[in-house]
Short mmCIF file of C-alpha atoms in Angstrom, two decimals:
data_model
loop_
_atom_site.label_atom_id
_atom_site.label_comp_id
_atom_site.label_asym_id
_atom_site.label_seq_id
_atom_site.Cartn_x
_atom_site.Cartn_y
_atom_site.Cartn_z
CA PRO A 1 66.23 51.49 -105.10
CA CYS A 2 62.85 53.07 -105.65
CA TRP A 3 61.61 56.44 -106.88
CA PRO A 4 58.16 58.04 -106.82
CA ALA A 5 56.57 59.02 -110.08
CA GLY A 6 58.37 61.92 -111.67
CA ALA A 7 61.35 61.93 -109.33
CA PRO A 8 64.66 62.37 -111.20
CA ARG A 9 66.86 59.32 -110.86
CA GLY A 10 69.99 61.42 -110.88
CA ASN A 11 69.16 63.17 -107.63
CA ARG A 12 70.87 60.81 -105.22
CA HIS A 13 72.59 61.16 -101.87
CA THR A 14 74.03 58.86 -99.28
CA ILE A 15 71.73 57.41 -96.63
CA TYR A 16 72.98 56.59 -93.12
CA GLY A 17 73.10 52.93 -92.31
CA GLY A 18 74.60 51.60 -95.55
CA SER A 19 77.69 51.88 -97.67
CA GLU A 20 76.04 52.20 -101.10
CA GLU A 21 74.69 55.28 -102.79
CA SER A 22 70.91 55.46 -102.44
CA PRO A 23 68.23 57.69 -103.95
CA GLY A 24 66.89 60.67 -102.07
CA TRP A 25 63.62 58.81 -101.63
CA CYS A 26 63.56 55.50 -99.85
CA ARG A 27 61.25 53.13 -98.06
CA ILE A 28 62.13 52.39 -94.45
CA GLY A 29 60.57 49.12 -93.26
CA SER A 30 56.81 49.21 -93.09
CA SER A 31 56.44 52.81 -92.00
CA ALA A 32 57.28 56.09 -93.63
CA MET A 33 60.27 58.07 -92.53
CA LEU A 34 58.65 61.10 -91.01
CA ASN A 35 60.31 64.40 -90.46
CA SER A 36 59.30 67.97 -89.76
CA LYS A 37 59.16 70.81 -92.22
CA MET A 38 60.43 73.15 -89.59
CA ASP A 39 63.96 71.84 -89.97
CA SER A 40 64.22 71.92 -93.73
CA GLY A 41 66.95 73.87 -95.42
CA GLY A 42 65.94 77.03 -97.16
CA SER A 43 65.90 80.72 -96.66
CA ALA A 44 67.04 81.92 -93.30
CA GLU A 45 63.78 83.64 -92.54
CA ASN A 46 61.82 80.41 -93.05
CA ASP A 47 64.04 78.01 -91.16
CA PHE A 48 62.11 78.21 -87.91
CA PRO A 49 58.45 79.24 -88.24
CA SER A 50 57.03 80.78 -85.13
CA VAL A 51 54.37 79.26 -82.92
CA ASP A 52 52.52 81.93 -81.02
CA ALA A 53 51.15 81.51 -77.52
CA THR A 54 47.66 80.74 -78.78
CA SER A 55 48.59 78.38 -81.59
CA THR A 56 46.40 75.43 -82.41
CA PHE A 57 47.64 71.93 -82.99
CA PRO A 58 49.00 70.89 -85.41
CA PRO A 59 51.12 73.93 -86.41
CA SER A 60 52.10 74.37 -90.03
CA HIS A 61 55.49 72.78 -89.51
CA SER A 62 54.29 69.75 -87.57
CA THR A 63 54.24 66.23 -88.97
CA TYR A 64 51.10 65.43 -87.01
CA ASP A 65 47.61 65.08 -88.37
CA PRO A 66 44.70 64.54 -85.94
CA THR A 67 42.70 62.41 -88.32
CA LYS A 68 44.78 59.88 -90.17
CA VAL A 69 48.00 57.89 -90.18
CA ALA A 70 50.42 58.15 -93.07
CA ASP A 71 50.28 55.39 -95.64
CA ALA A 72 52.56 52.61 -94.46
CA ASP A 73 53.97 52.39 -97.98
CA GLY A 74 54.57 56.13 -98.36
CA TYR A 75 57.90 57.66 -99.29
CA VAL A 76 59.50 60.55 -97.53
CA GLN A 77 62.67 62.38 -98.44
CA MET A 78 65.59 62.42 -96.00
CA GLU A 79 65.87 65.70 -94.12
CA ASP A 80 68.64 68.16 -93.73
CA GLY A 81 67.67 70.02 -90.60
CA ASP A 82 70.79 72.18 -90.66
CA ALA A 83 70.80 73.24 -94.32
CA GLY A 84 72.15 76.75 -94.64
CA ARG A 85 72.73 77.17 -90.90
CA ASP A 86 75.92 78.57 -89.44
CA PRO A 87 77.19 76.92 -86.22
CA GLY A 88 77.90 80.42 -84.95
CA ASP A 89 74.27 81.51 -85.28
CA ARG A 90 72.24 82.22 -82.20
CA GLY A 91 70.31 79.11 -81.29
CA TYR A 92 72.83 76.58 -82.56
CA ALA A 93 73.25 74.06 -79.73
CA PRO A 94 76.70 72.46 -79.39
CA SER A 95 75.68 70.60 -76.23
CA ILE A 96 72.79 68.80 -74.57
CA ALA A 97 71.00 71.69 -72.90
CA SER A 98 72.36 74.85 -74.50
CA SER A 99 69.46 75.37 -76.92
CA ILE A 100 68.04 78.86 -76.54
CA MET A 101 64.37 79.25 -75.65
CA THR A 102 62.67 81.35 -78.33
CA ALA A 103 59.18 82.54 -79.12
CA GLU A 104 58.45 79.27 -80.88
CA GLY A 105 57.84 77.44 -77.61
CA LEU A 106 55.97 74.15 -77.55
CA ALA A 107 53.46 73.14 -80.18
CA ASP A 108 51.37 71.47 -77.44
CA ARG A 109 52.17 72.72 -73.94
CA PRO A 110 49.35 70.83 -72.11
CA GLY A 111 50.42 67.65 -73.90
CA PHE A 112 54.01 68.16 -72.80
CA LEU A 113 52.96 68.58 -69.16
CA ILE A 114 50.89 65.40 -69.31
CA ILE A 115 53.86 63.58 -70.85
CA CYS A 116 55.94 64.78 -67.89
CA ALA A 117 53.33 63.29 -65.54
CA VAL A 118 53.54 59.95 -67.36
CA VAL A 119 57.34 59.93 -67.10
CA LEU A 120 57.19 60.94 -63.44
CA ILE A 121 54.90 58.13 -62.27
CA GLY A 122 56.79 55.62 -64.41
CA ASP A 123 60.03 56.21 -62.54
CA MET A 124 58.33 56.84 -59.21
CA ASN A 125 57.55 53.12 -59.27
CA ARG A 126 61.26 52.58 -58.72
CA GLY A 127 61.81 55.56 -56.43
CA VAL A 128 58.96 55.10 -53.96
CA LEU A 129 59.67 51.37 -53.66
CA PHE A 130 63.44 51.89 -53.24
CA PRO A 131 63.50 52.09 -49.39
CA ILE A 132 61.05 49.22 -48.89
CA MET A 133 62.37 46.69 -51.42
CA TRP A 134 65.17 45.24 -49.31
CA PRO A 135 63.06 44.93 -46.10
CA LEU A 136 60.29 43.33 -48.17
CA VAL A 137 62.63 40.78 -49.74
CA GLU A 138 64.00 39.96 -46.29
CA GLU A 139 60.50 39.51 -44.88
CA LEU A 140 59.66 37.11 -47.70
CA GLY A 141 62.77 35.06 -46.90
CA GLY A 142 65.00 36.30 -49.72
CA ASN A 143 68.63 37.42 -49.82
CA THR A 144 70.70 39.83 -51.93
CA VAL A 145 70.38 37.53 -54.95
CA TRP A 146 66.60 37.74 -54.77
CA LEU A 147 66.92 41.50 -54.30
CA GLY A 148 68.82 41.64 -57.58
CA TYR A 149 66.11 39.62 -59.29
CA ALA A 150 63.38 41.87 -57.84
CA VAL A 151 65.03 45.05 -59.11
CA GLY A 152 65.91 43.44 -62.45
CA ALA A 153 62.34 42.18 -62.97
CA PHE A 154 61.12 45.77 -63.31
CA SER A 155 63.61 46.46 -66.07
CA PHE A 156 62.81 43.13 -67.73
CA GLY A 157 59.23 44.32 -68.13
CA ARG A 158 60.50 47.49 -69.75
CA ILE A 159 62.70 45.58 -72.17
CA ILE A 160 59.93 43.38 -73.51
CA ALA A 161 57.45 46.25 -73.84
CA SER A 162 59.48 49.28 -75.01
CA PRO A 163 59.82 48.34 -78.72
CA SER A 164 56.16 47.28 -78.96
CA LEU A 165 54.90 50.45 -77.32
CA GLY A 166 57.12 52.54 -79.60
CA LYS A 167 55.65 50.85 -82.67
CA MET A 168 52.14 51.17 -81.30
CA SER A 169 52.60 54.93 -80.78
CA ILE A 170 53.31 55.27 -84.52
CA GLU A 171 50.46 53.02 -85.67
CA LYS A 172 47.75 53.87 -83.12
CA GLY A 173 48.83 57.26 -81.80
CA TYR A 174 50.29 58.44 -78.52
CA SER A 175 47.02 58.70 -76.63
CA LYS A 176 45.93 55.07 -76.96
CA THR A 177 49.46 53.88 -76.25
CA LEU A 178 49.84 55.88 -73.04
CA VAL A 179 46.34 55.04 -71.76
CA MET A 180 47.02 51.34 -72.22
CA SER A 181 50.47 51.47 -70.57
CA THR A 182 49.21 53.51 -67.60
CA SER A 183 46.33 51.07 -67.09
CA ILE A 184 48.84 48.20 -66.99
CA MET A 185 50.88 50.16 -64.46
CA LEU A 186 47.79 50.54 -62.25
CA ILE A 187 47.24 46.79 -62.34
CA GLY A 188 50.87 46.27 -61.35
CA CYS A 189 50.47 48.60 -58.35
CA LEU A 190 47.45 46.65 -57.11
CA MET A 191 49.35 43.39 -57.51
CA PHE A 192 52.37 44.73 -55.61
CA ALA A 193 50.10 45.74 -52.74
CA GLN A 194 49.12 42.09 -52.29
CA VAL A 195 52.68 40.71 -52.16
CA VAL A 196 52.76 40.52 -48.36
CA ARG A 197 49.41 38.72 -48.29
CA VAL A 198 50.55 36.21 -50.92
CA GLN A 199 53.95 35.75 -49.19
CA SER A 200 55.73 34.75 -52.39
CA LEU A 201 58.97 36.03 -53.87
CA LEU A 202 57.85 34.84 -57.30
CA PHE A 203 54.69 36.93 -57.01
CA LEU A 204 56.90 39.91 -56.15
CA LEU A 205 58.90 39.35 -59.33
CA PHE A 206 55.73 39.03 -61.41
CA SER A 207 54.27 42.26 -60.03
CA GLN A 208 57.57 44.03 -60.75
CA ILE A 209 57.46 42.81 -64.36
CA ILE A 210 53.91 44.18 -64.78
CA LEU A 211 55.03 47.52 -63.33
CA GLY A 212 57.95 47.55 -65.77
CA ILE A 213 55.67 46.87 -68.75
CA GLY A 214 53.36 49.70 -67.70
CA SER A 215 56.21 52.18 -67.39
CA ALA A 216 58.02 51.21 -70.63
CA THR A 217 57.15 54.48 -72.32
CA LEU A 218 60.46 56.38 -72.25
CA GLY A 219 60.96 55.96 -75.99
CA VAL A 220 57.38 57.03 -76.66
CA THR A 221 57.58 60.14 -74.50
CA ARG A 222 60.95 61.24 -75.88
CA ALA A 223 59.70 60.80 -79.44
CA TYR A 224 56.63 62.90 -78.59
CA VAL A 225 58.78 65.69 -77.19
CA ALA A 226 61.03 65.55 -80.25
CA GLU A 227 57.93 65.93 -82.42
CA ILE A 228 56.40 69.00 -80.76
CA THR A 229 59.59 71.07 -80.41
CA ALA A 230 61.80 72.92 -82.85
CA THR A 231 65.23 71.42 -83.40
CA ARG A 232 67.21 74.07 -81.56
CA GLN A 233 64.89 73.81 -78.54
CA ARG A 234 64.57 70.05 -78.53
CA THR A 235 67.48 69.15 -76.28
CA THR A 236 66.39 71.73 -73.71
CA TYR A 237 62.97 70.10 -73.39
CA ILE A 238 64.43 66.59 -73.42
CA ALA A 239 66.80 67.68 -70.63
CA PHE A 240 63.76 68.96 -68.71
CA LEU A 241 61.97 65.66 -69.31
CA THR A 242 65.05 63.81 -68.05
CA ALA A 243 65.04 65.99 -64.92
CA VAL A 244 61.45 64.90 -64.29
CA GLN A 245 62.41 61.26 -64.83
CA TYR A 246 65.45 61.56 -62.57
CA GLY A 247 63.43 63.23 -59.86
CA GLY A 248 60.95 60.38 -60.11
CA PHE A 249 63.38 57.73 -58.94
CA THR A 250 65.79 59.77 -56.80
CA VAL A 251 63.59 62.29 -54.97
CA THR A 252 60.49 60.18 -54.36
CA PRO A 253 62.19 57.56 -52.13
CA ILE A 254 61.25 60.01 -49.39
CA PHE A 255 57.64 58.79 -49.72
CA GLY A 256 58.69 55.17 -49.28
CA ALA A 257 60.81 56.21 -46.31
CA LEU A 258 57.81 58.03 -44.83
CA PHE A 259 55.55 54.98 -45.16
CA THR A 260 58.26 52.83 -43.59
CA TYR A 261 58.69 55.24 -40.68
CA VAL A 262 54.97 55.71 -39.96
CA LEU A 263 53.78 52.13 -40.49
CA TYR A 264 56.83 50.15 -39.35
CA GLY A 265 55.62 46.98 -37.60
CA LYS A 266 51.95 47.91 -38.13
CA SER A 267 49.35 46.24 -40.34
CA TYR A 268 45.65 46.95 -40.94
CA GLU A 269 43.22 44.81 -42.91
CA PHE A 270 39.92 45.87 -44.50
CA GLY A 271 38.39 42.95 -46.37
CA PHE A 272 40.89 41.75 -48.96
CA LEU A 273 42.93 44.96 -48.63
CA ILE A 274 45.97 45.13 -46.38
CA PHE A 275 47.63 48.38 -45.31
CA ASP A 276 51.21 48.27 -44.08
CA GLN A 277 54.57 49.88 -44.85
CA TYR A 278 54.81 47.95 -48.12
CA SER A 279 51.29 48.09 -49.53
CA MET A 280 50.75 51.78 -48.76
CA ALA A 281 53.52 52.69 -51.20
CA ALA A 282 51.74 50.65 -53.91
CA TYR A 283 48.33 52.19 -53.15
CA PHE A 284 49.91 55.64 -53.29
CA MET A 285 51.29 54.88 -56.75
CA GLY A 286 47.93 53.45 -57.81
CA MET A 287 46.20 56.73 -56.98
CA LEU A 288 48.74 58.63 -59.06
CA CYS A 289 48.09 56.26 -61.97
CA ILE A 290 44.36 56.94 -61.74
CA GLY A 291 44.99 60.70 -61.77
CA THR A 292 47.25 60.41 -64.82
CA LEU A 293 44.66 58.28 -66.62
CA CYS A 294 42.08 61.00 -66.05
CA LEU A 295 44.42 63.57 -67.61
CA LEU A 296 45.14 61.34 -70.60
CA LEU A 297 41.48 60.62 -71.26
CA SER A 298 40.23 64.19 -70.77
CA CYS A 299 43.02 66.52 -71.87
CA PHE A 300 45.48 64.62 -74.07
CA GLN A 301 44.63 64.71 -77.78
CA SER A 302 45.20 61.74 -80.06
CA ARG A 303 47.73 62.50 -82.76
CA HIS A 304 49.22 60.63 -85.69
CA ARG A 305 52.03 61.20 -88.15
CA THR A 306 51.68 62.28 -91.77
CA LYS A 307 54.14 62.67 -94.60
CA PRO A 308 55.82 66.10 -94.86
CA GLY A 309 56.52 67.94 -98.07
CA PRO A 310 59.67 67.78 -100.22
CA LYS A 311 62.97 68.85 -98.70
CA SER A 312 65.61 71.24 -99.96
CA LYS A 313 69.20 70.55 -100.94
CA LYS A 314 71.57 69.35 -98.23
CA SER A 315 74.11 71.71 -96.71
CA SER A 316 77.84 71.15 -97.12
CA ARG A 317 78.16 70.33 -93.44
CA ARG A 318 75.46 67.66 -93.68
CA LEU A 319 77.16 66.19 -96.75
CA GLU A 320 80.41 65.99 -94.77
CA GLN A 321 78.56 64.22 -91.96
CA ASP A 322 77.08 61.75 -94.44
CA GLU A 323 80.52 60.98 -95.83
CA VAL A 324 81.89 60.26 -92.34
CA ALA A 325 78.80 58.33 -91.26
CA ASN A 326 78.92 55.90 -94.16
CA ARG A 327 82.53 54.87 -93.79
CA ILE A 328 82.94 51.19 -92.96
CA THR A 329 84.63 50.33 -89.67
CA TYR A 330 86.85 47.32 -89.04
CA CYS A 331 83.86 45.43 -87.59
CA ASN A 332 81.96 45.84 -90.90
CA LEU A 333 79.56 48.43 -89.48
CA THR A 334 79.12 51.95 -90.81
CA VAL A 335 80.50 54.67 -88.58
CA TYR A 336 76.93 55.87 -88.03
CA ASN A 337 75.69 52.47 -86.85
CA ALA A 338 78.80 52.01 -84.73
CA ALA A 339 78.18 55.39 -83.09
CA LEU A 340 74.58 54.45 -82.30
CA LEU A 341 75.75 51.15 -80.84
CA GLY A 342 78.42 52.94 -78.81
CA CYS A 343 75.86 55.36 -77.36
CA MET A 344 73.63 52.43 -76.42
CA LEU A 345 76.57 50.74 -74.67
CA LEU A 346 77.24 53.98 -72.80
CA ASN A 347 73.60 53.91 -71.74
CA VAL A 348 74.08 50.34 -70.52
CA SER A 349 77.22 51.30 -68.61
CA THR A 350 75.80 54.34 -66.82
CA LYS A 351 72.34 52.96 -66.13
CA GLY A 352 73.74 49.62 -65.05
CA SER A 353 76.03 51.28 -62.53
CA ILE A 354 73.25 53.34 -60.97
CA GLY A 355 71.01 50.25 -61.07
CA SER A 356 73.55 48.25 -59.08
CA PHE A 357 73.83 50.98 -56.48
CA GLU A 358 70.06 51.29 -56.39
CA THR A 359 69.94 47.57 -55.60
CA MET A 360 72.68 47.49 -52.97
CA GLY A 361 72.35 51.00 -51.56
CA VAL A 362 70.01 50.31 -48.65
CA SER A 363 71.61 47.05 -47.56
CA PHE A 364 75.06 48.70 -47.84
CA ALA A 365 73.90 51.60 -45.67
CA GLU A 366 72.68 49.11 -43.06
CA THR A 367 75.73 46.84 -42.99
CA HIS A 368 78.50 49.44 -43.32
CA PHE A 369 77.06 52.59 -41.75
CA GLY A 370 74.34 51.29 -39.42
CA LEU A 371 71.67 53.42 -41.11
CA SER A 372 68.00 52.50 -41.19
CA PRO A 373 66.21 52.06 -44.55
CA ALA A 374 64.16 55.19 -43.85
CA LEU A 375 67.27 57.33 -43.25
CA ALA A 376 69.08 55.86 -46.26
CA GLY A 377 66.07 56.66 -48.44
CA LEU A 378 65.99 60.21 -47.07
CA ILE A 379 69.67 60.74 -47.93
CA VAL A 380 69.14 59.47 -51.47
CA SER A 381 66.08 61.71 -51.88
CA CYS A 382 67.90 64.84 -50.74
CA ASN A 383 70.75 64.17 -53.16
CA GLY A 384 68.18 63.40 -55.84
CA VAL A 385 66.93 66.97 -55.42
CA VAL A 386 70.50 68.14 -55.97
CA GLY A 387 70.63 65.95 -59.09
CA VAL A 388 67.47 67.54 -60.47
CA CYS A 389 69.00 70.98 -59.90
CA SER A 390 72.11 69.79 -61.75
CA LEU A 391 69.95 68.79 -64.71
CA LEU A 392 68.06 72.07 -64.74
CA GLY A 393 71.41 73.89 -64.70
CA MET A 394 72.87 72.01 -67.64
CA GLY A 395 71.91 74.82 -70.01
CA TYR A 396 74.40 77.07 -68.22
CA LEU A 397 76.98 74.28 -68.02
CA GLY A 398 76.57 73.68 -71.74
CA ARG A 399 77.94 77.14 -72.49
CA PHE A 400 81.37 75.98 -71.40
CA LEU A 401 81.35 72.21 -72.00
CA THR A 402 80.41 69.99 -74.93
CA ASP A 403 78.36 66.82 -74.58
CA ILE A 404 81.54 64.74 -74.76
CA GLN A 405 83.14 66.72 -71.93
CA MET A 406 80.03 66.44 -69.78
CA ILE A 407 79.89 62.68 -70.34
CA ILE A 408 83.52 62.19 -69.35
CA GLY A 409 83.23 64.56 -66.39
CA GLY A 410 79.97 63.12 -65.10
CA ILE A 411 81.12 59.51 -65.40
CA SER A 412 84.40 60.38 -63.66
CA VAL A 413 82.65 61.96 -60.68
CA CYS A 414 80.26 59.01 -60.43
CA ALA A 415 83.16 56.54 -60.60
CA ILE A 416 85.06 58.36 -57.83
CA GLY A 417 81.98 58.33 -55.60
CA ILE A 418 81.52 54.58 -56.13
CA ILE A 419 85.15 53.58 -55.61
CA SER A 420 85.30 55.60 -52.38
CA PHE A 421 83.11 52.91 -50.76
CA ALA A 422 85.36 50.00 -51.79
CA PRO A 423 87.86 50.13 -48.85
CA LEU A 424 85.16 50.14 -46.15
CA THR A 425 84.45 47.23 -43.82
CA SER A 426 81.11 46.33 -42.24
CA VAL A 427 79.80 47.40 -38.86
CA ASP A 428 79.76 43.73 -37.79
CA MET A 429 83.53 43.69 -38.18
CA GLY A 430 83.90 46.61 -35.78
CA ALA A 431 84.05 49.40 -38.34
CA ASN A 432 82.86 52.87 -37.37
CA ASN A 433 82.34 54.48 -40.76
CA ALA A 434 81.29 58.12 -40.70
CA THR A 435 77.81 58.86 -42.02
CA ILE A 436 79.22 61.90 -43.80
CA HIS A 437 81.19 59.52 -46.04
CA TYR A 438 77.93 57.91 -47.18
CA ILE A 439 76.34 61.32 -47.76
CA LEU A 440 79.29 62.61 -49.82
CA GLY A 441 79.46 59.40 -51.85
CA ILE A 442 75.74 59.55 -52.64
CA PHE A 443 76.14 63.23 -53.50
CA MET A 444 78.82 62.44 -56.08
CA ILE A 445 76.77 59.60 -57.57
CA TYR A 446 73.17 60.87 -57.42
CA GLY A 447 73.71 64.61 -57.12
CA VAL A 448 76.37 65.31 -59.77
CA GLY A 449 77.94 62.39 -61.63
CA TYR A 450 75.06 60.27 -62.92
CA PRO A 451 72.53 63.02 -63.81
CA ILE A 452 75.02 65.06 -65.83
CA GLY A 453 76.88 62.16 -67.45
CA HIS A 454 73.84 60.08 -68.35
CA THR A 455 71.73 63.00 -69.60
CA ALA A 456 74.59 64.06 -71.85
CA VAL A 457 74.59 60.49 -73.25
CA ILE A 458 70.87 60.81 -74.04
CA GLY A 459 71.45 64.13 -75.79
CA LEU A 460 74.40 62.77 -77.76
CA PHE A 461 72.37 59.78 -78.95
CA SER A 462 69.48 62.01 -80.07
CA LYS A 463 71.86 64.26 -82.00
CA VAL A 464 73.62 61.34 -83.69
CA VAL A 465 70.21 59.99 -84.79
CA GLY A 466 69.61 63.43 -86.29
CA ARG A 467 66.44 64.29 -88.18
CA ARG A 468 65.33 60.71 -88.68
CA PRO A 469 62.23 59.41 -86.85
CA GLN A 470 63.40 58.78 -83.30
CA GLY A 471 60.56 56.68 -81.89
CA THR A 472 61.92 53.24 -82.76
CA LEU A 473 65.55 54.01 -82.01
CA GLN A 474 64.63 55.71 -78.74
CA GLY A 475 62.69 52.55 -77.88
CA TYR A 476 65.78 50.42 -78.45
CA PHE A 477 67.86 52.92 -76.50
CA ALA A 478 65.46 52.66 -73.57
CA SER A 479 65.48 48.86 -73.83
CA ALA A 480 69.28 48.87 -73.66
CA GLY A 481 69.09 50.83 -70.43
CA SER A 482 66.48 48.46 -69.05
CA LEU A 483 68.66 45.48 -69.98
CA ALA A 484 71.44 47.05 -67.93
CA ARG A 485 69.08 47.35 -64.98
CA ILE A 486 68.57 43.60 -65.17
CA LEU A 487 72.11 42.39 -65.71
CA PHE A 488 73.93 44.71 -63.33
CA PRO A 489 71.64 44.26 -60.29
CA VAL A 490 71.63 40.47 -60.71
CA MET A 491 75.41 40.48 -61.11
CA SER A 492 75.75 42.69 -58.04
CA GLY A 493 73.50 40.40 -56.03
CA TYR A 494 75.61 37.35 -56.83
CA ILE A 495 78.90 39.14 -56.14
CA ALA A 496 77.64 40.51 -52.82
CA HIS A 497 76.27 37.10 -51.81
CA TYR A 498 79.30 34.99 -52.71
CA ASP A 499 82.08 37.52 -52.17
CA ASP A 500 81.59 40.98 -50.67
CA ILE A 501 79.56 44.05 -51.50
CA THR A 502 82.69 46.19 -51.75
CA THR A 503 83.82 44.02 -54.67
CA VAL A 504 80.75 45.26 -56.53
CA PHE A 505 82.07 48.82 -56.29
CA VAL A 506 85.41 47.81 -57.80
CA VAL A 507 83.64 46.15 -60.75
CA LEU A 508 81.45 49.21 -61.32
CA PHE A 509 84.47 51.51 -61.19
CA ILE A 510 86.28 49.47 -63.85
CA ASN A 511 83.14 49.49 -66.01
CA LEU A 512 82.89 53.29 -65.86
CA LEU A 513 86.62 53.71 -66.48
CA ILE A 514 86.39 51.65 -69.68
CA SER A 515 83.39 53.74 -70.76
CA ASN A 516 85.35 56.96 -70.36
CA ILE A 517 88.23 55.55 -72.40
CA PHE A 518 85.81 54.69 -75.22
CA VAL A 519 84.32 58.21 -75.19
CA ALA A 520 87.75 59.84 -75.22
CA MET A 521 88.95 57.68 -78.14
CA SER A 522 85.76 58.28 -80.16
CA SER A 523 85.25 61.93 -79.27
CA LYS A 524 86.18 63.33 -82.70
CA THR A 525 83.81 61.04 -84.61
CA LEU A 526 80.96 61.49 -82.12
CA THR A 527 81.34 65.27 -82.26
CA THR A 528 81.26 65.24 -86.08
CA LEU A 529 78.05 63.19 -86.17
CA SER A 530 76.27 65.17 -83.45
CA ILE A 531 76.82 68.80 -84.46
#
């Protein structure tokens, strides 16, 4: 244990992540634990300082400083963001999106909008390319196994880059991190545009990895949003950011479908550039990357973290949470660490399921419903719009349901939509499956089940983390989701190739069923740690 000069050794409290009593001041790795003054316990009138409409950055309660980074060897006291607060007070958020918008607003509204643009183009790389990926793999001589590799390569890039970018955002600031990642994304777009000219499946995988590295900023962007918002508003803005992300990969397939429809069977060459249904999607994304780079370089301010002031005494509710969090489970993990791991596994389960359907969706629409890639992409896009509306309406839904209930409900709807496809046979076998079945199934998966269930998982994880610095953990959380987008698509590709695509749906249904059982069994502990 370690204490700063003058700190009383008797003032100790339990720290999450270990079973022993620790001092109120502690060193965490090589960087200081950084928290915001705005969530400190104290008098009721000082709990949430206001930020007026013309406030300058950083506000008095921010942990940012525009000039310097906190000493890597600094010490920061653990926070109690809920000290003295009554769960019945106005503004207390029992669920993911029920935080009440107040006069405090955002500490940096232009920065938040630019962050939304970064998140949007990052997931548009999946969305716009969704309708063209299967035709492109076929043209290059690949099968469903190669399709799984192509989709998984994008997530592989995210896995290897997310932790590094999260660390870089703390050491170098958000601006430099996002400029670098967006520049890498632009390079990936230009490489993808040349896949048809190169005529190589390996080159396709490599370009997908570069795109994944460039878009591996989910942890960075969520940490930024957590930093510029008050606690009771934070989940509302994170839910909005998730809506932008979800719209990026579910609504924007309409652009890929449009390029496929207009340029199908056509190709134009100008020097080393080739314009066809595949490359136009990449050039379109490249132009968006250039626009986002201009915003980052001209309007986005570089910010760093600094050490906040001393914190007040913990509330009785926080002390109760600490006592529960530090209990040792049968697998020799603290309850807190086990809860974080469980939330990450839920992220793997939900993202993996949607990743598998993202991989097989177009080929399934072709083989079992006789739909063209353009029409399949249009159906997914329309239901993606419904999904975005579901996310924006979660604040109202949160008045009646907790995060746990929304997770179970969302996963259940998604699972029902997936298993409804399992009994179907292919068109080649004489089946005449109704298109409305495909539309309703996609509606349950993309329009209701996944957006609500998965976003509630994100909110639950953020609440379990609490007032600790979220950048690193959010990076690992994002990497877990990216890992799922590798394993599940590859698994789906092999199952569809060697058995049948409907078997994939049975496996995904069982996966989601097990996830719901875990949430139901752990609901009491998760609720205690997240309130």
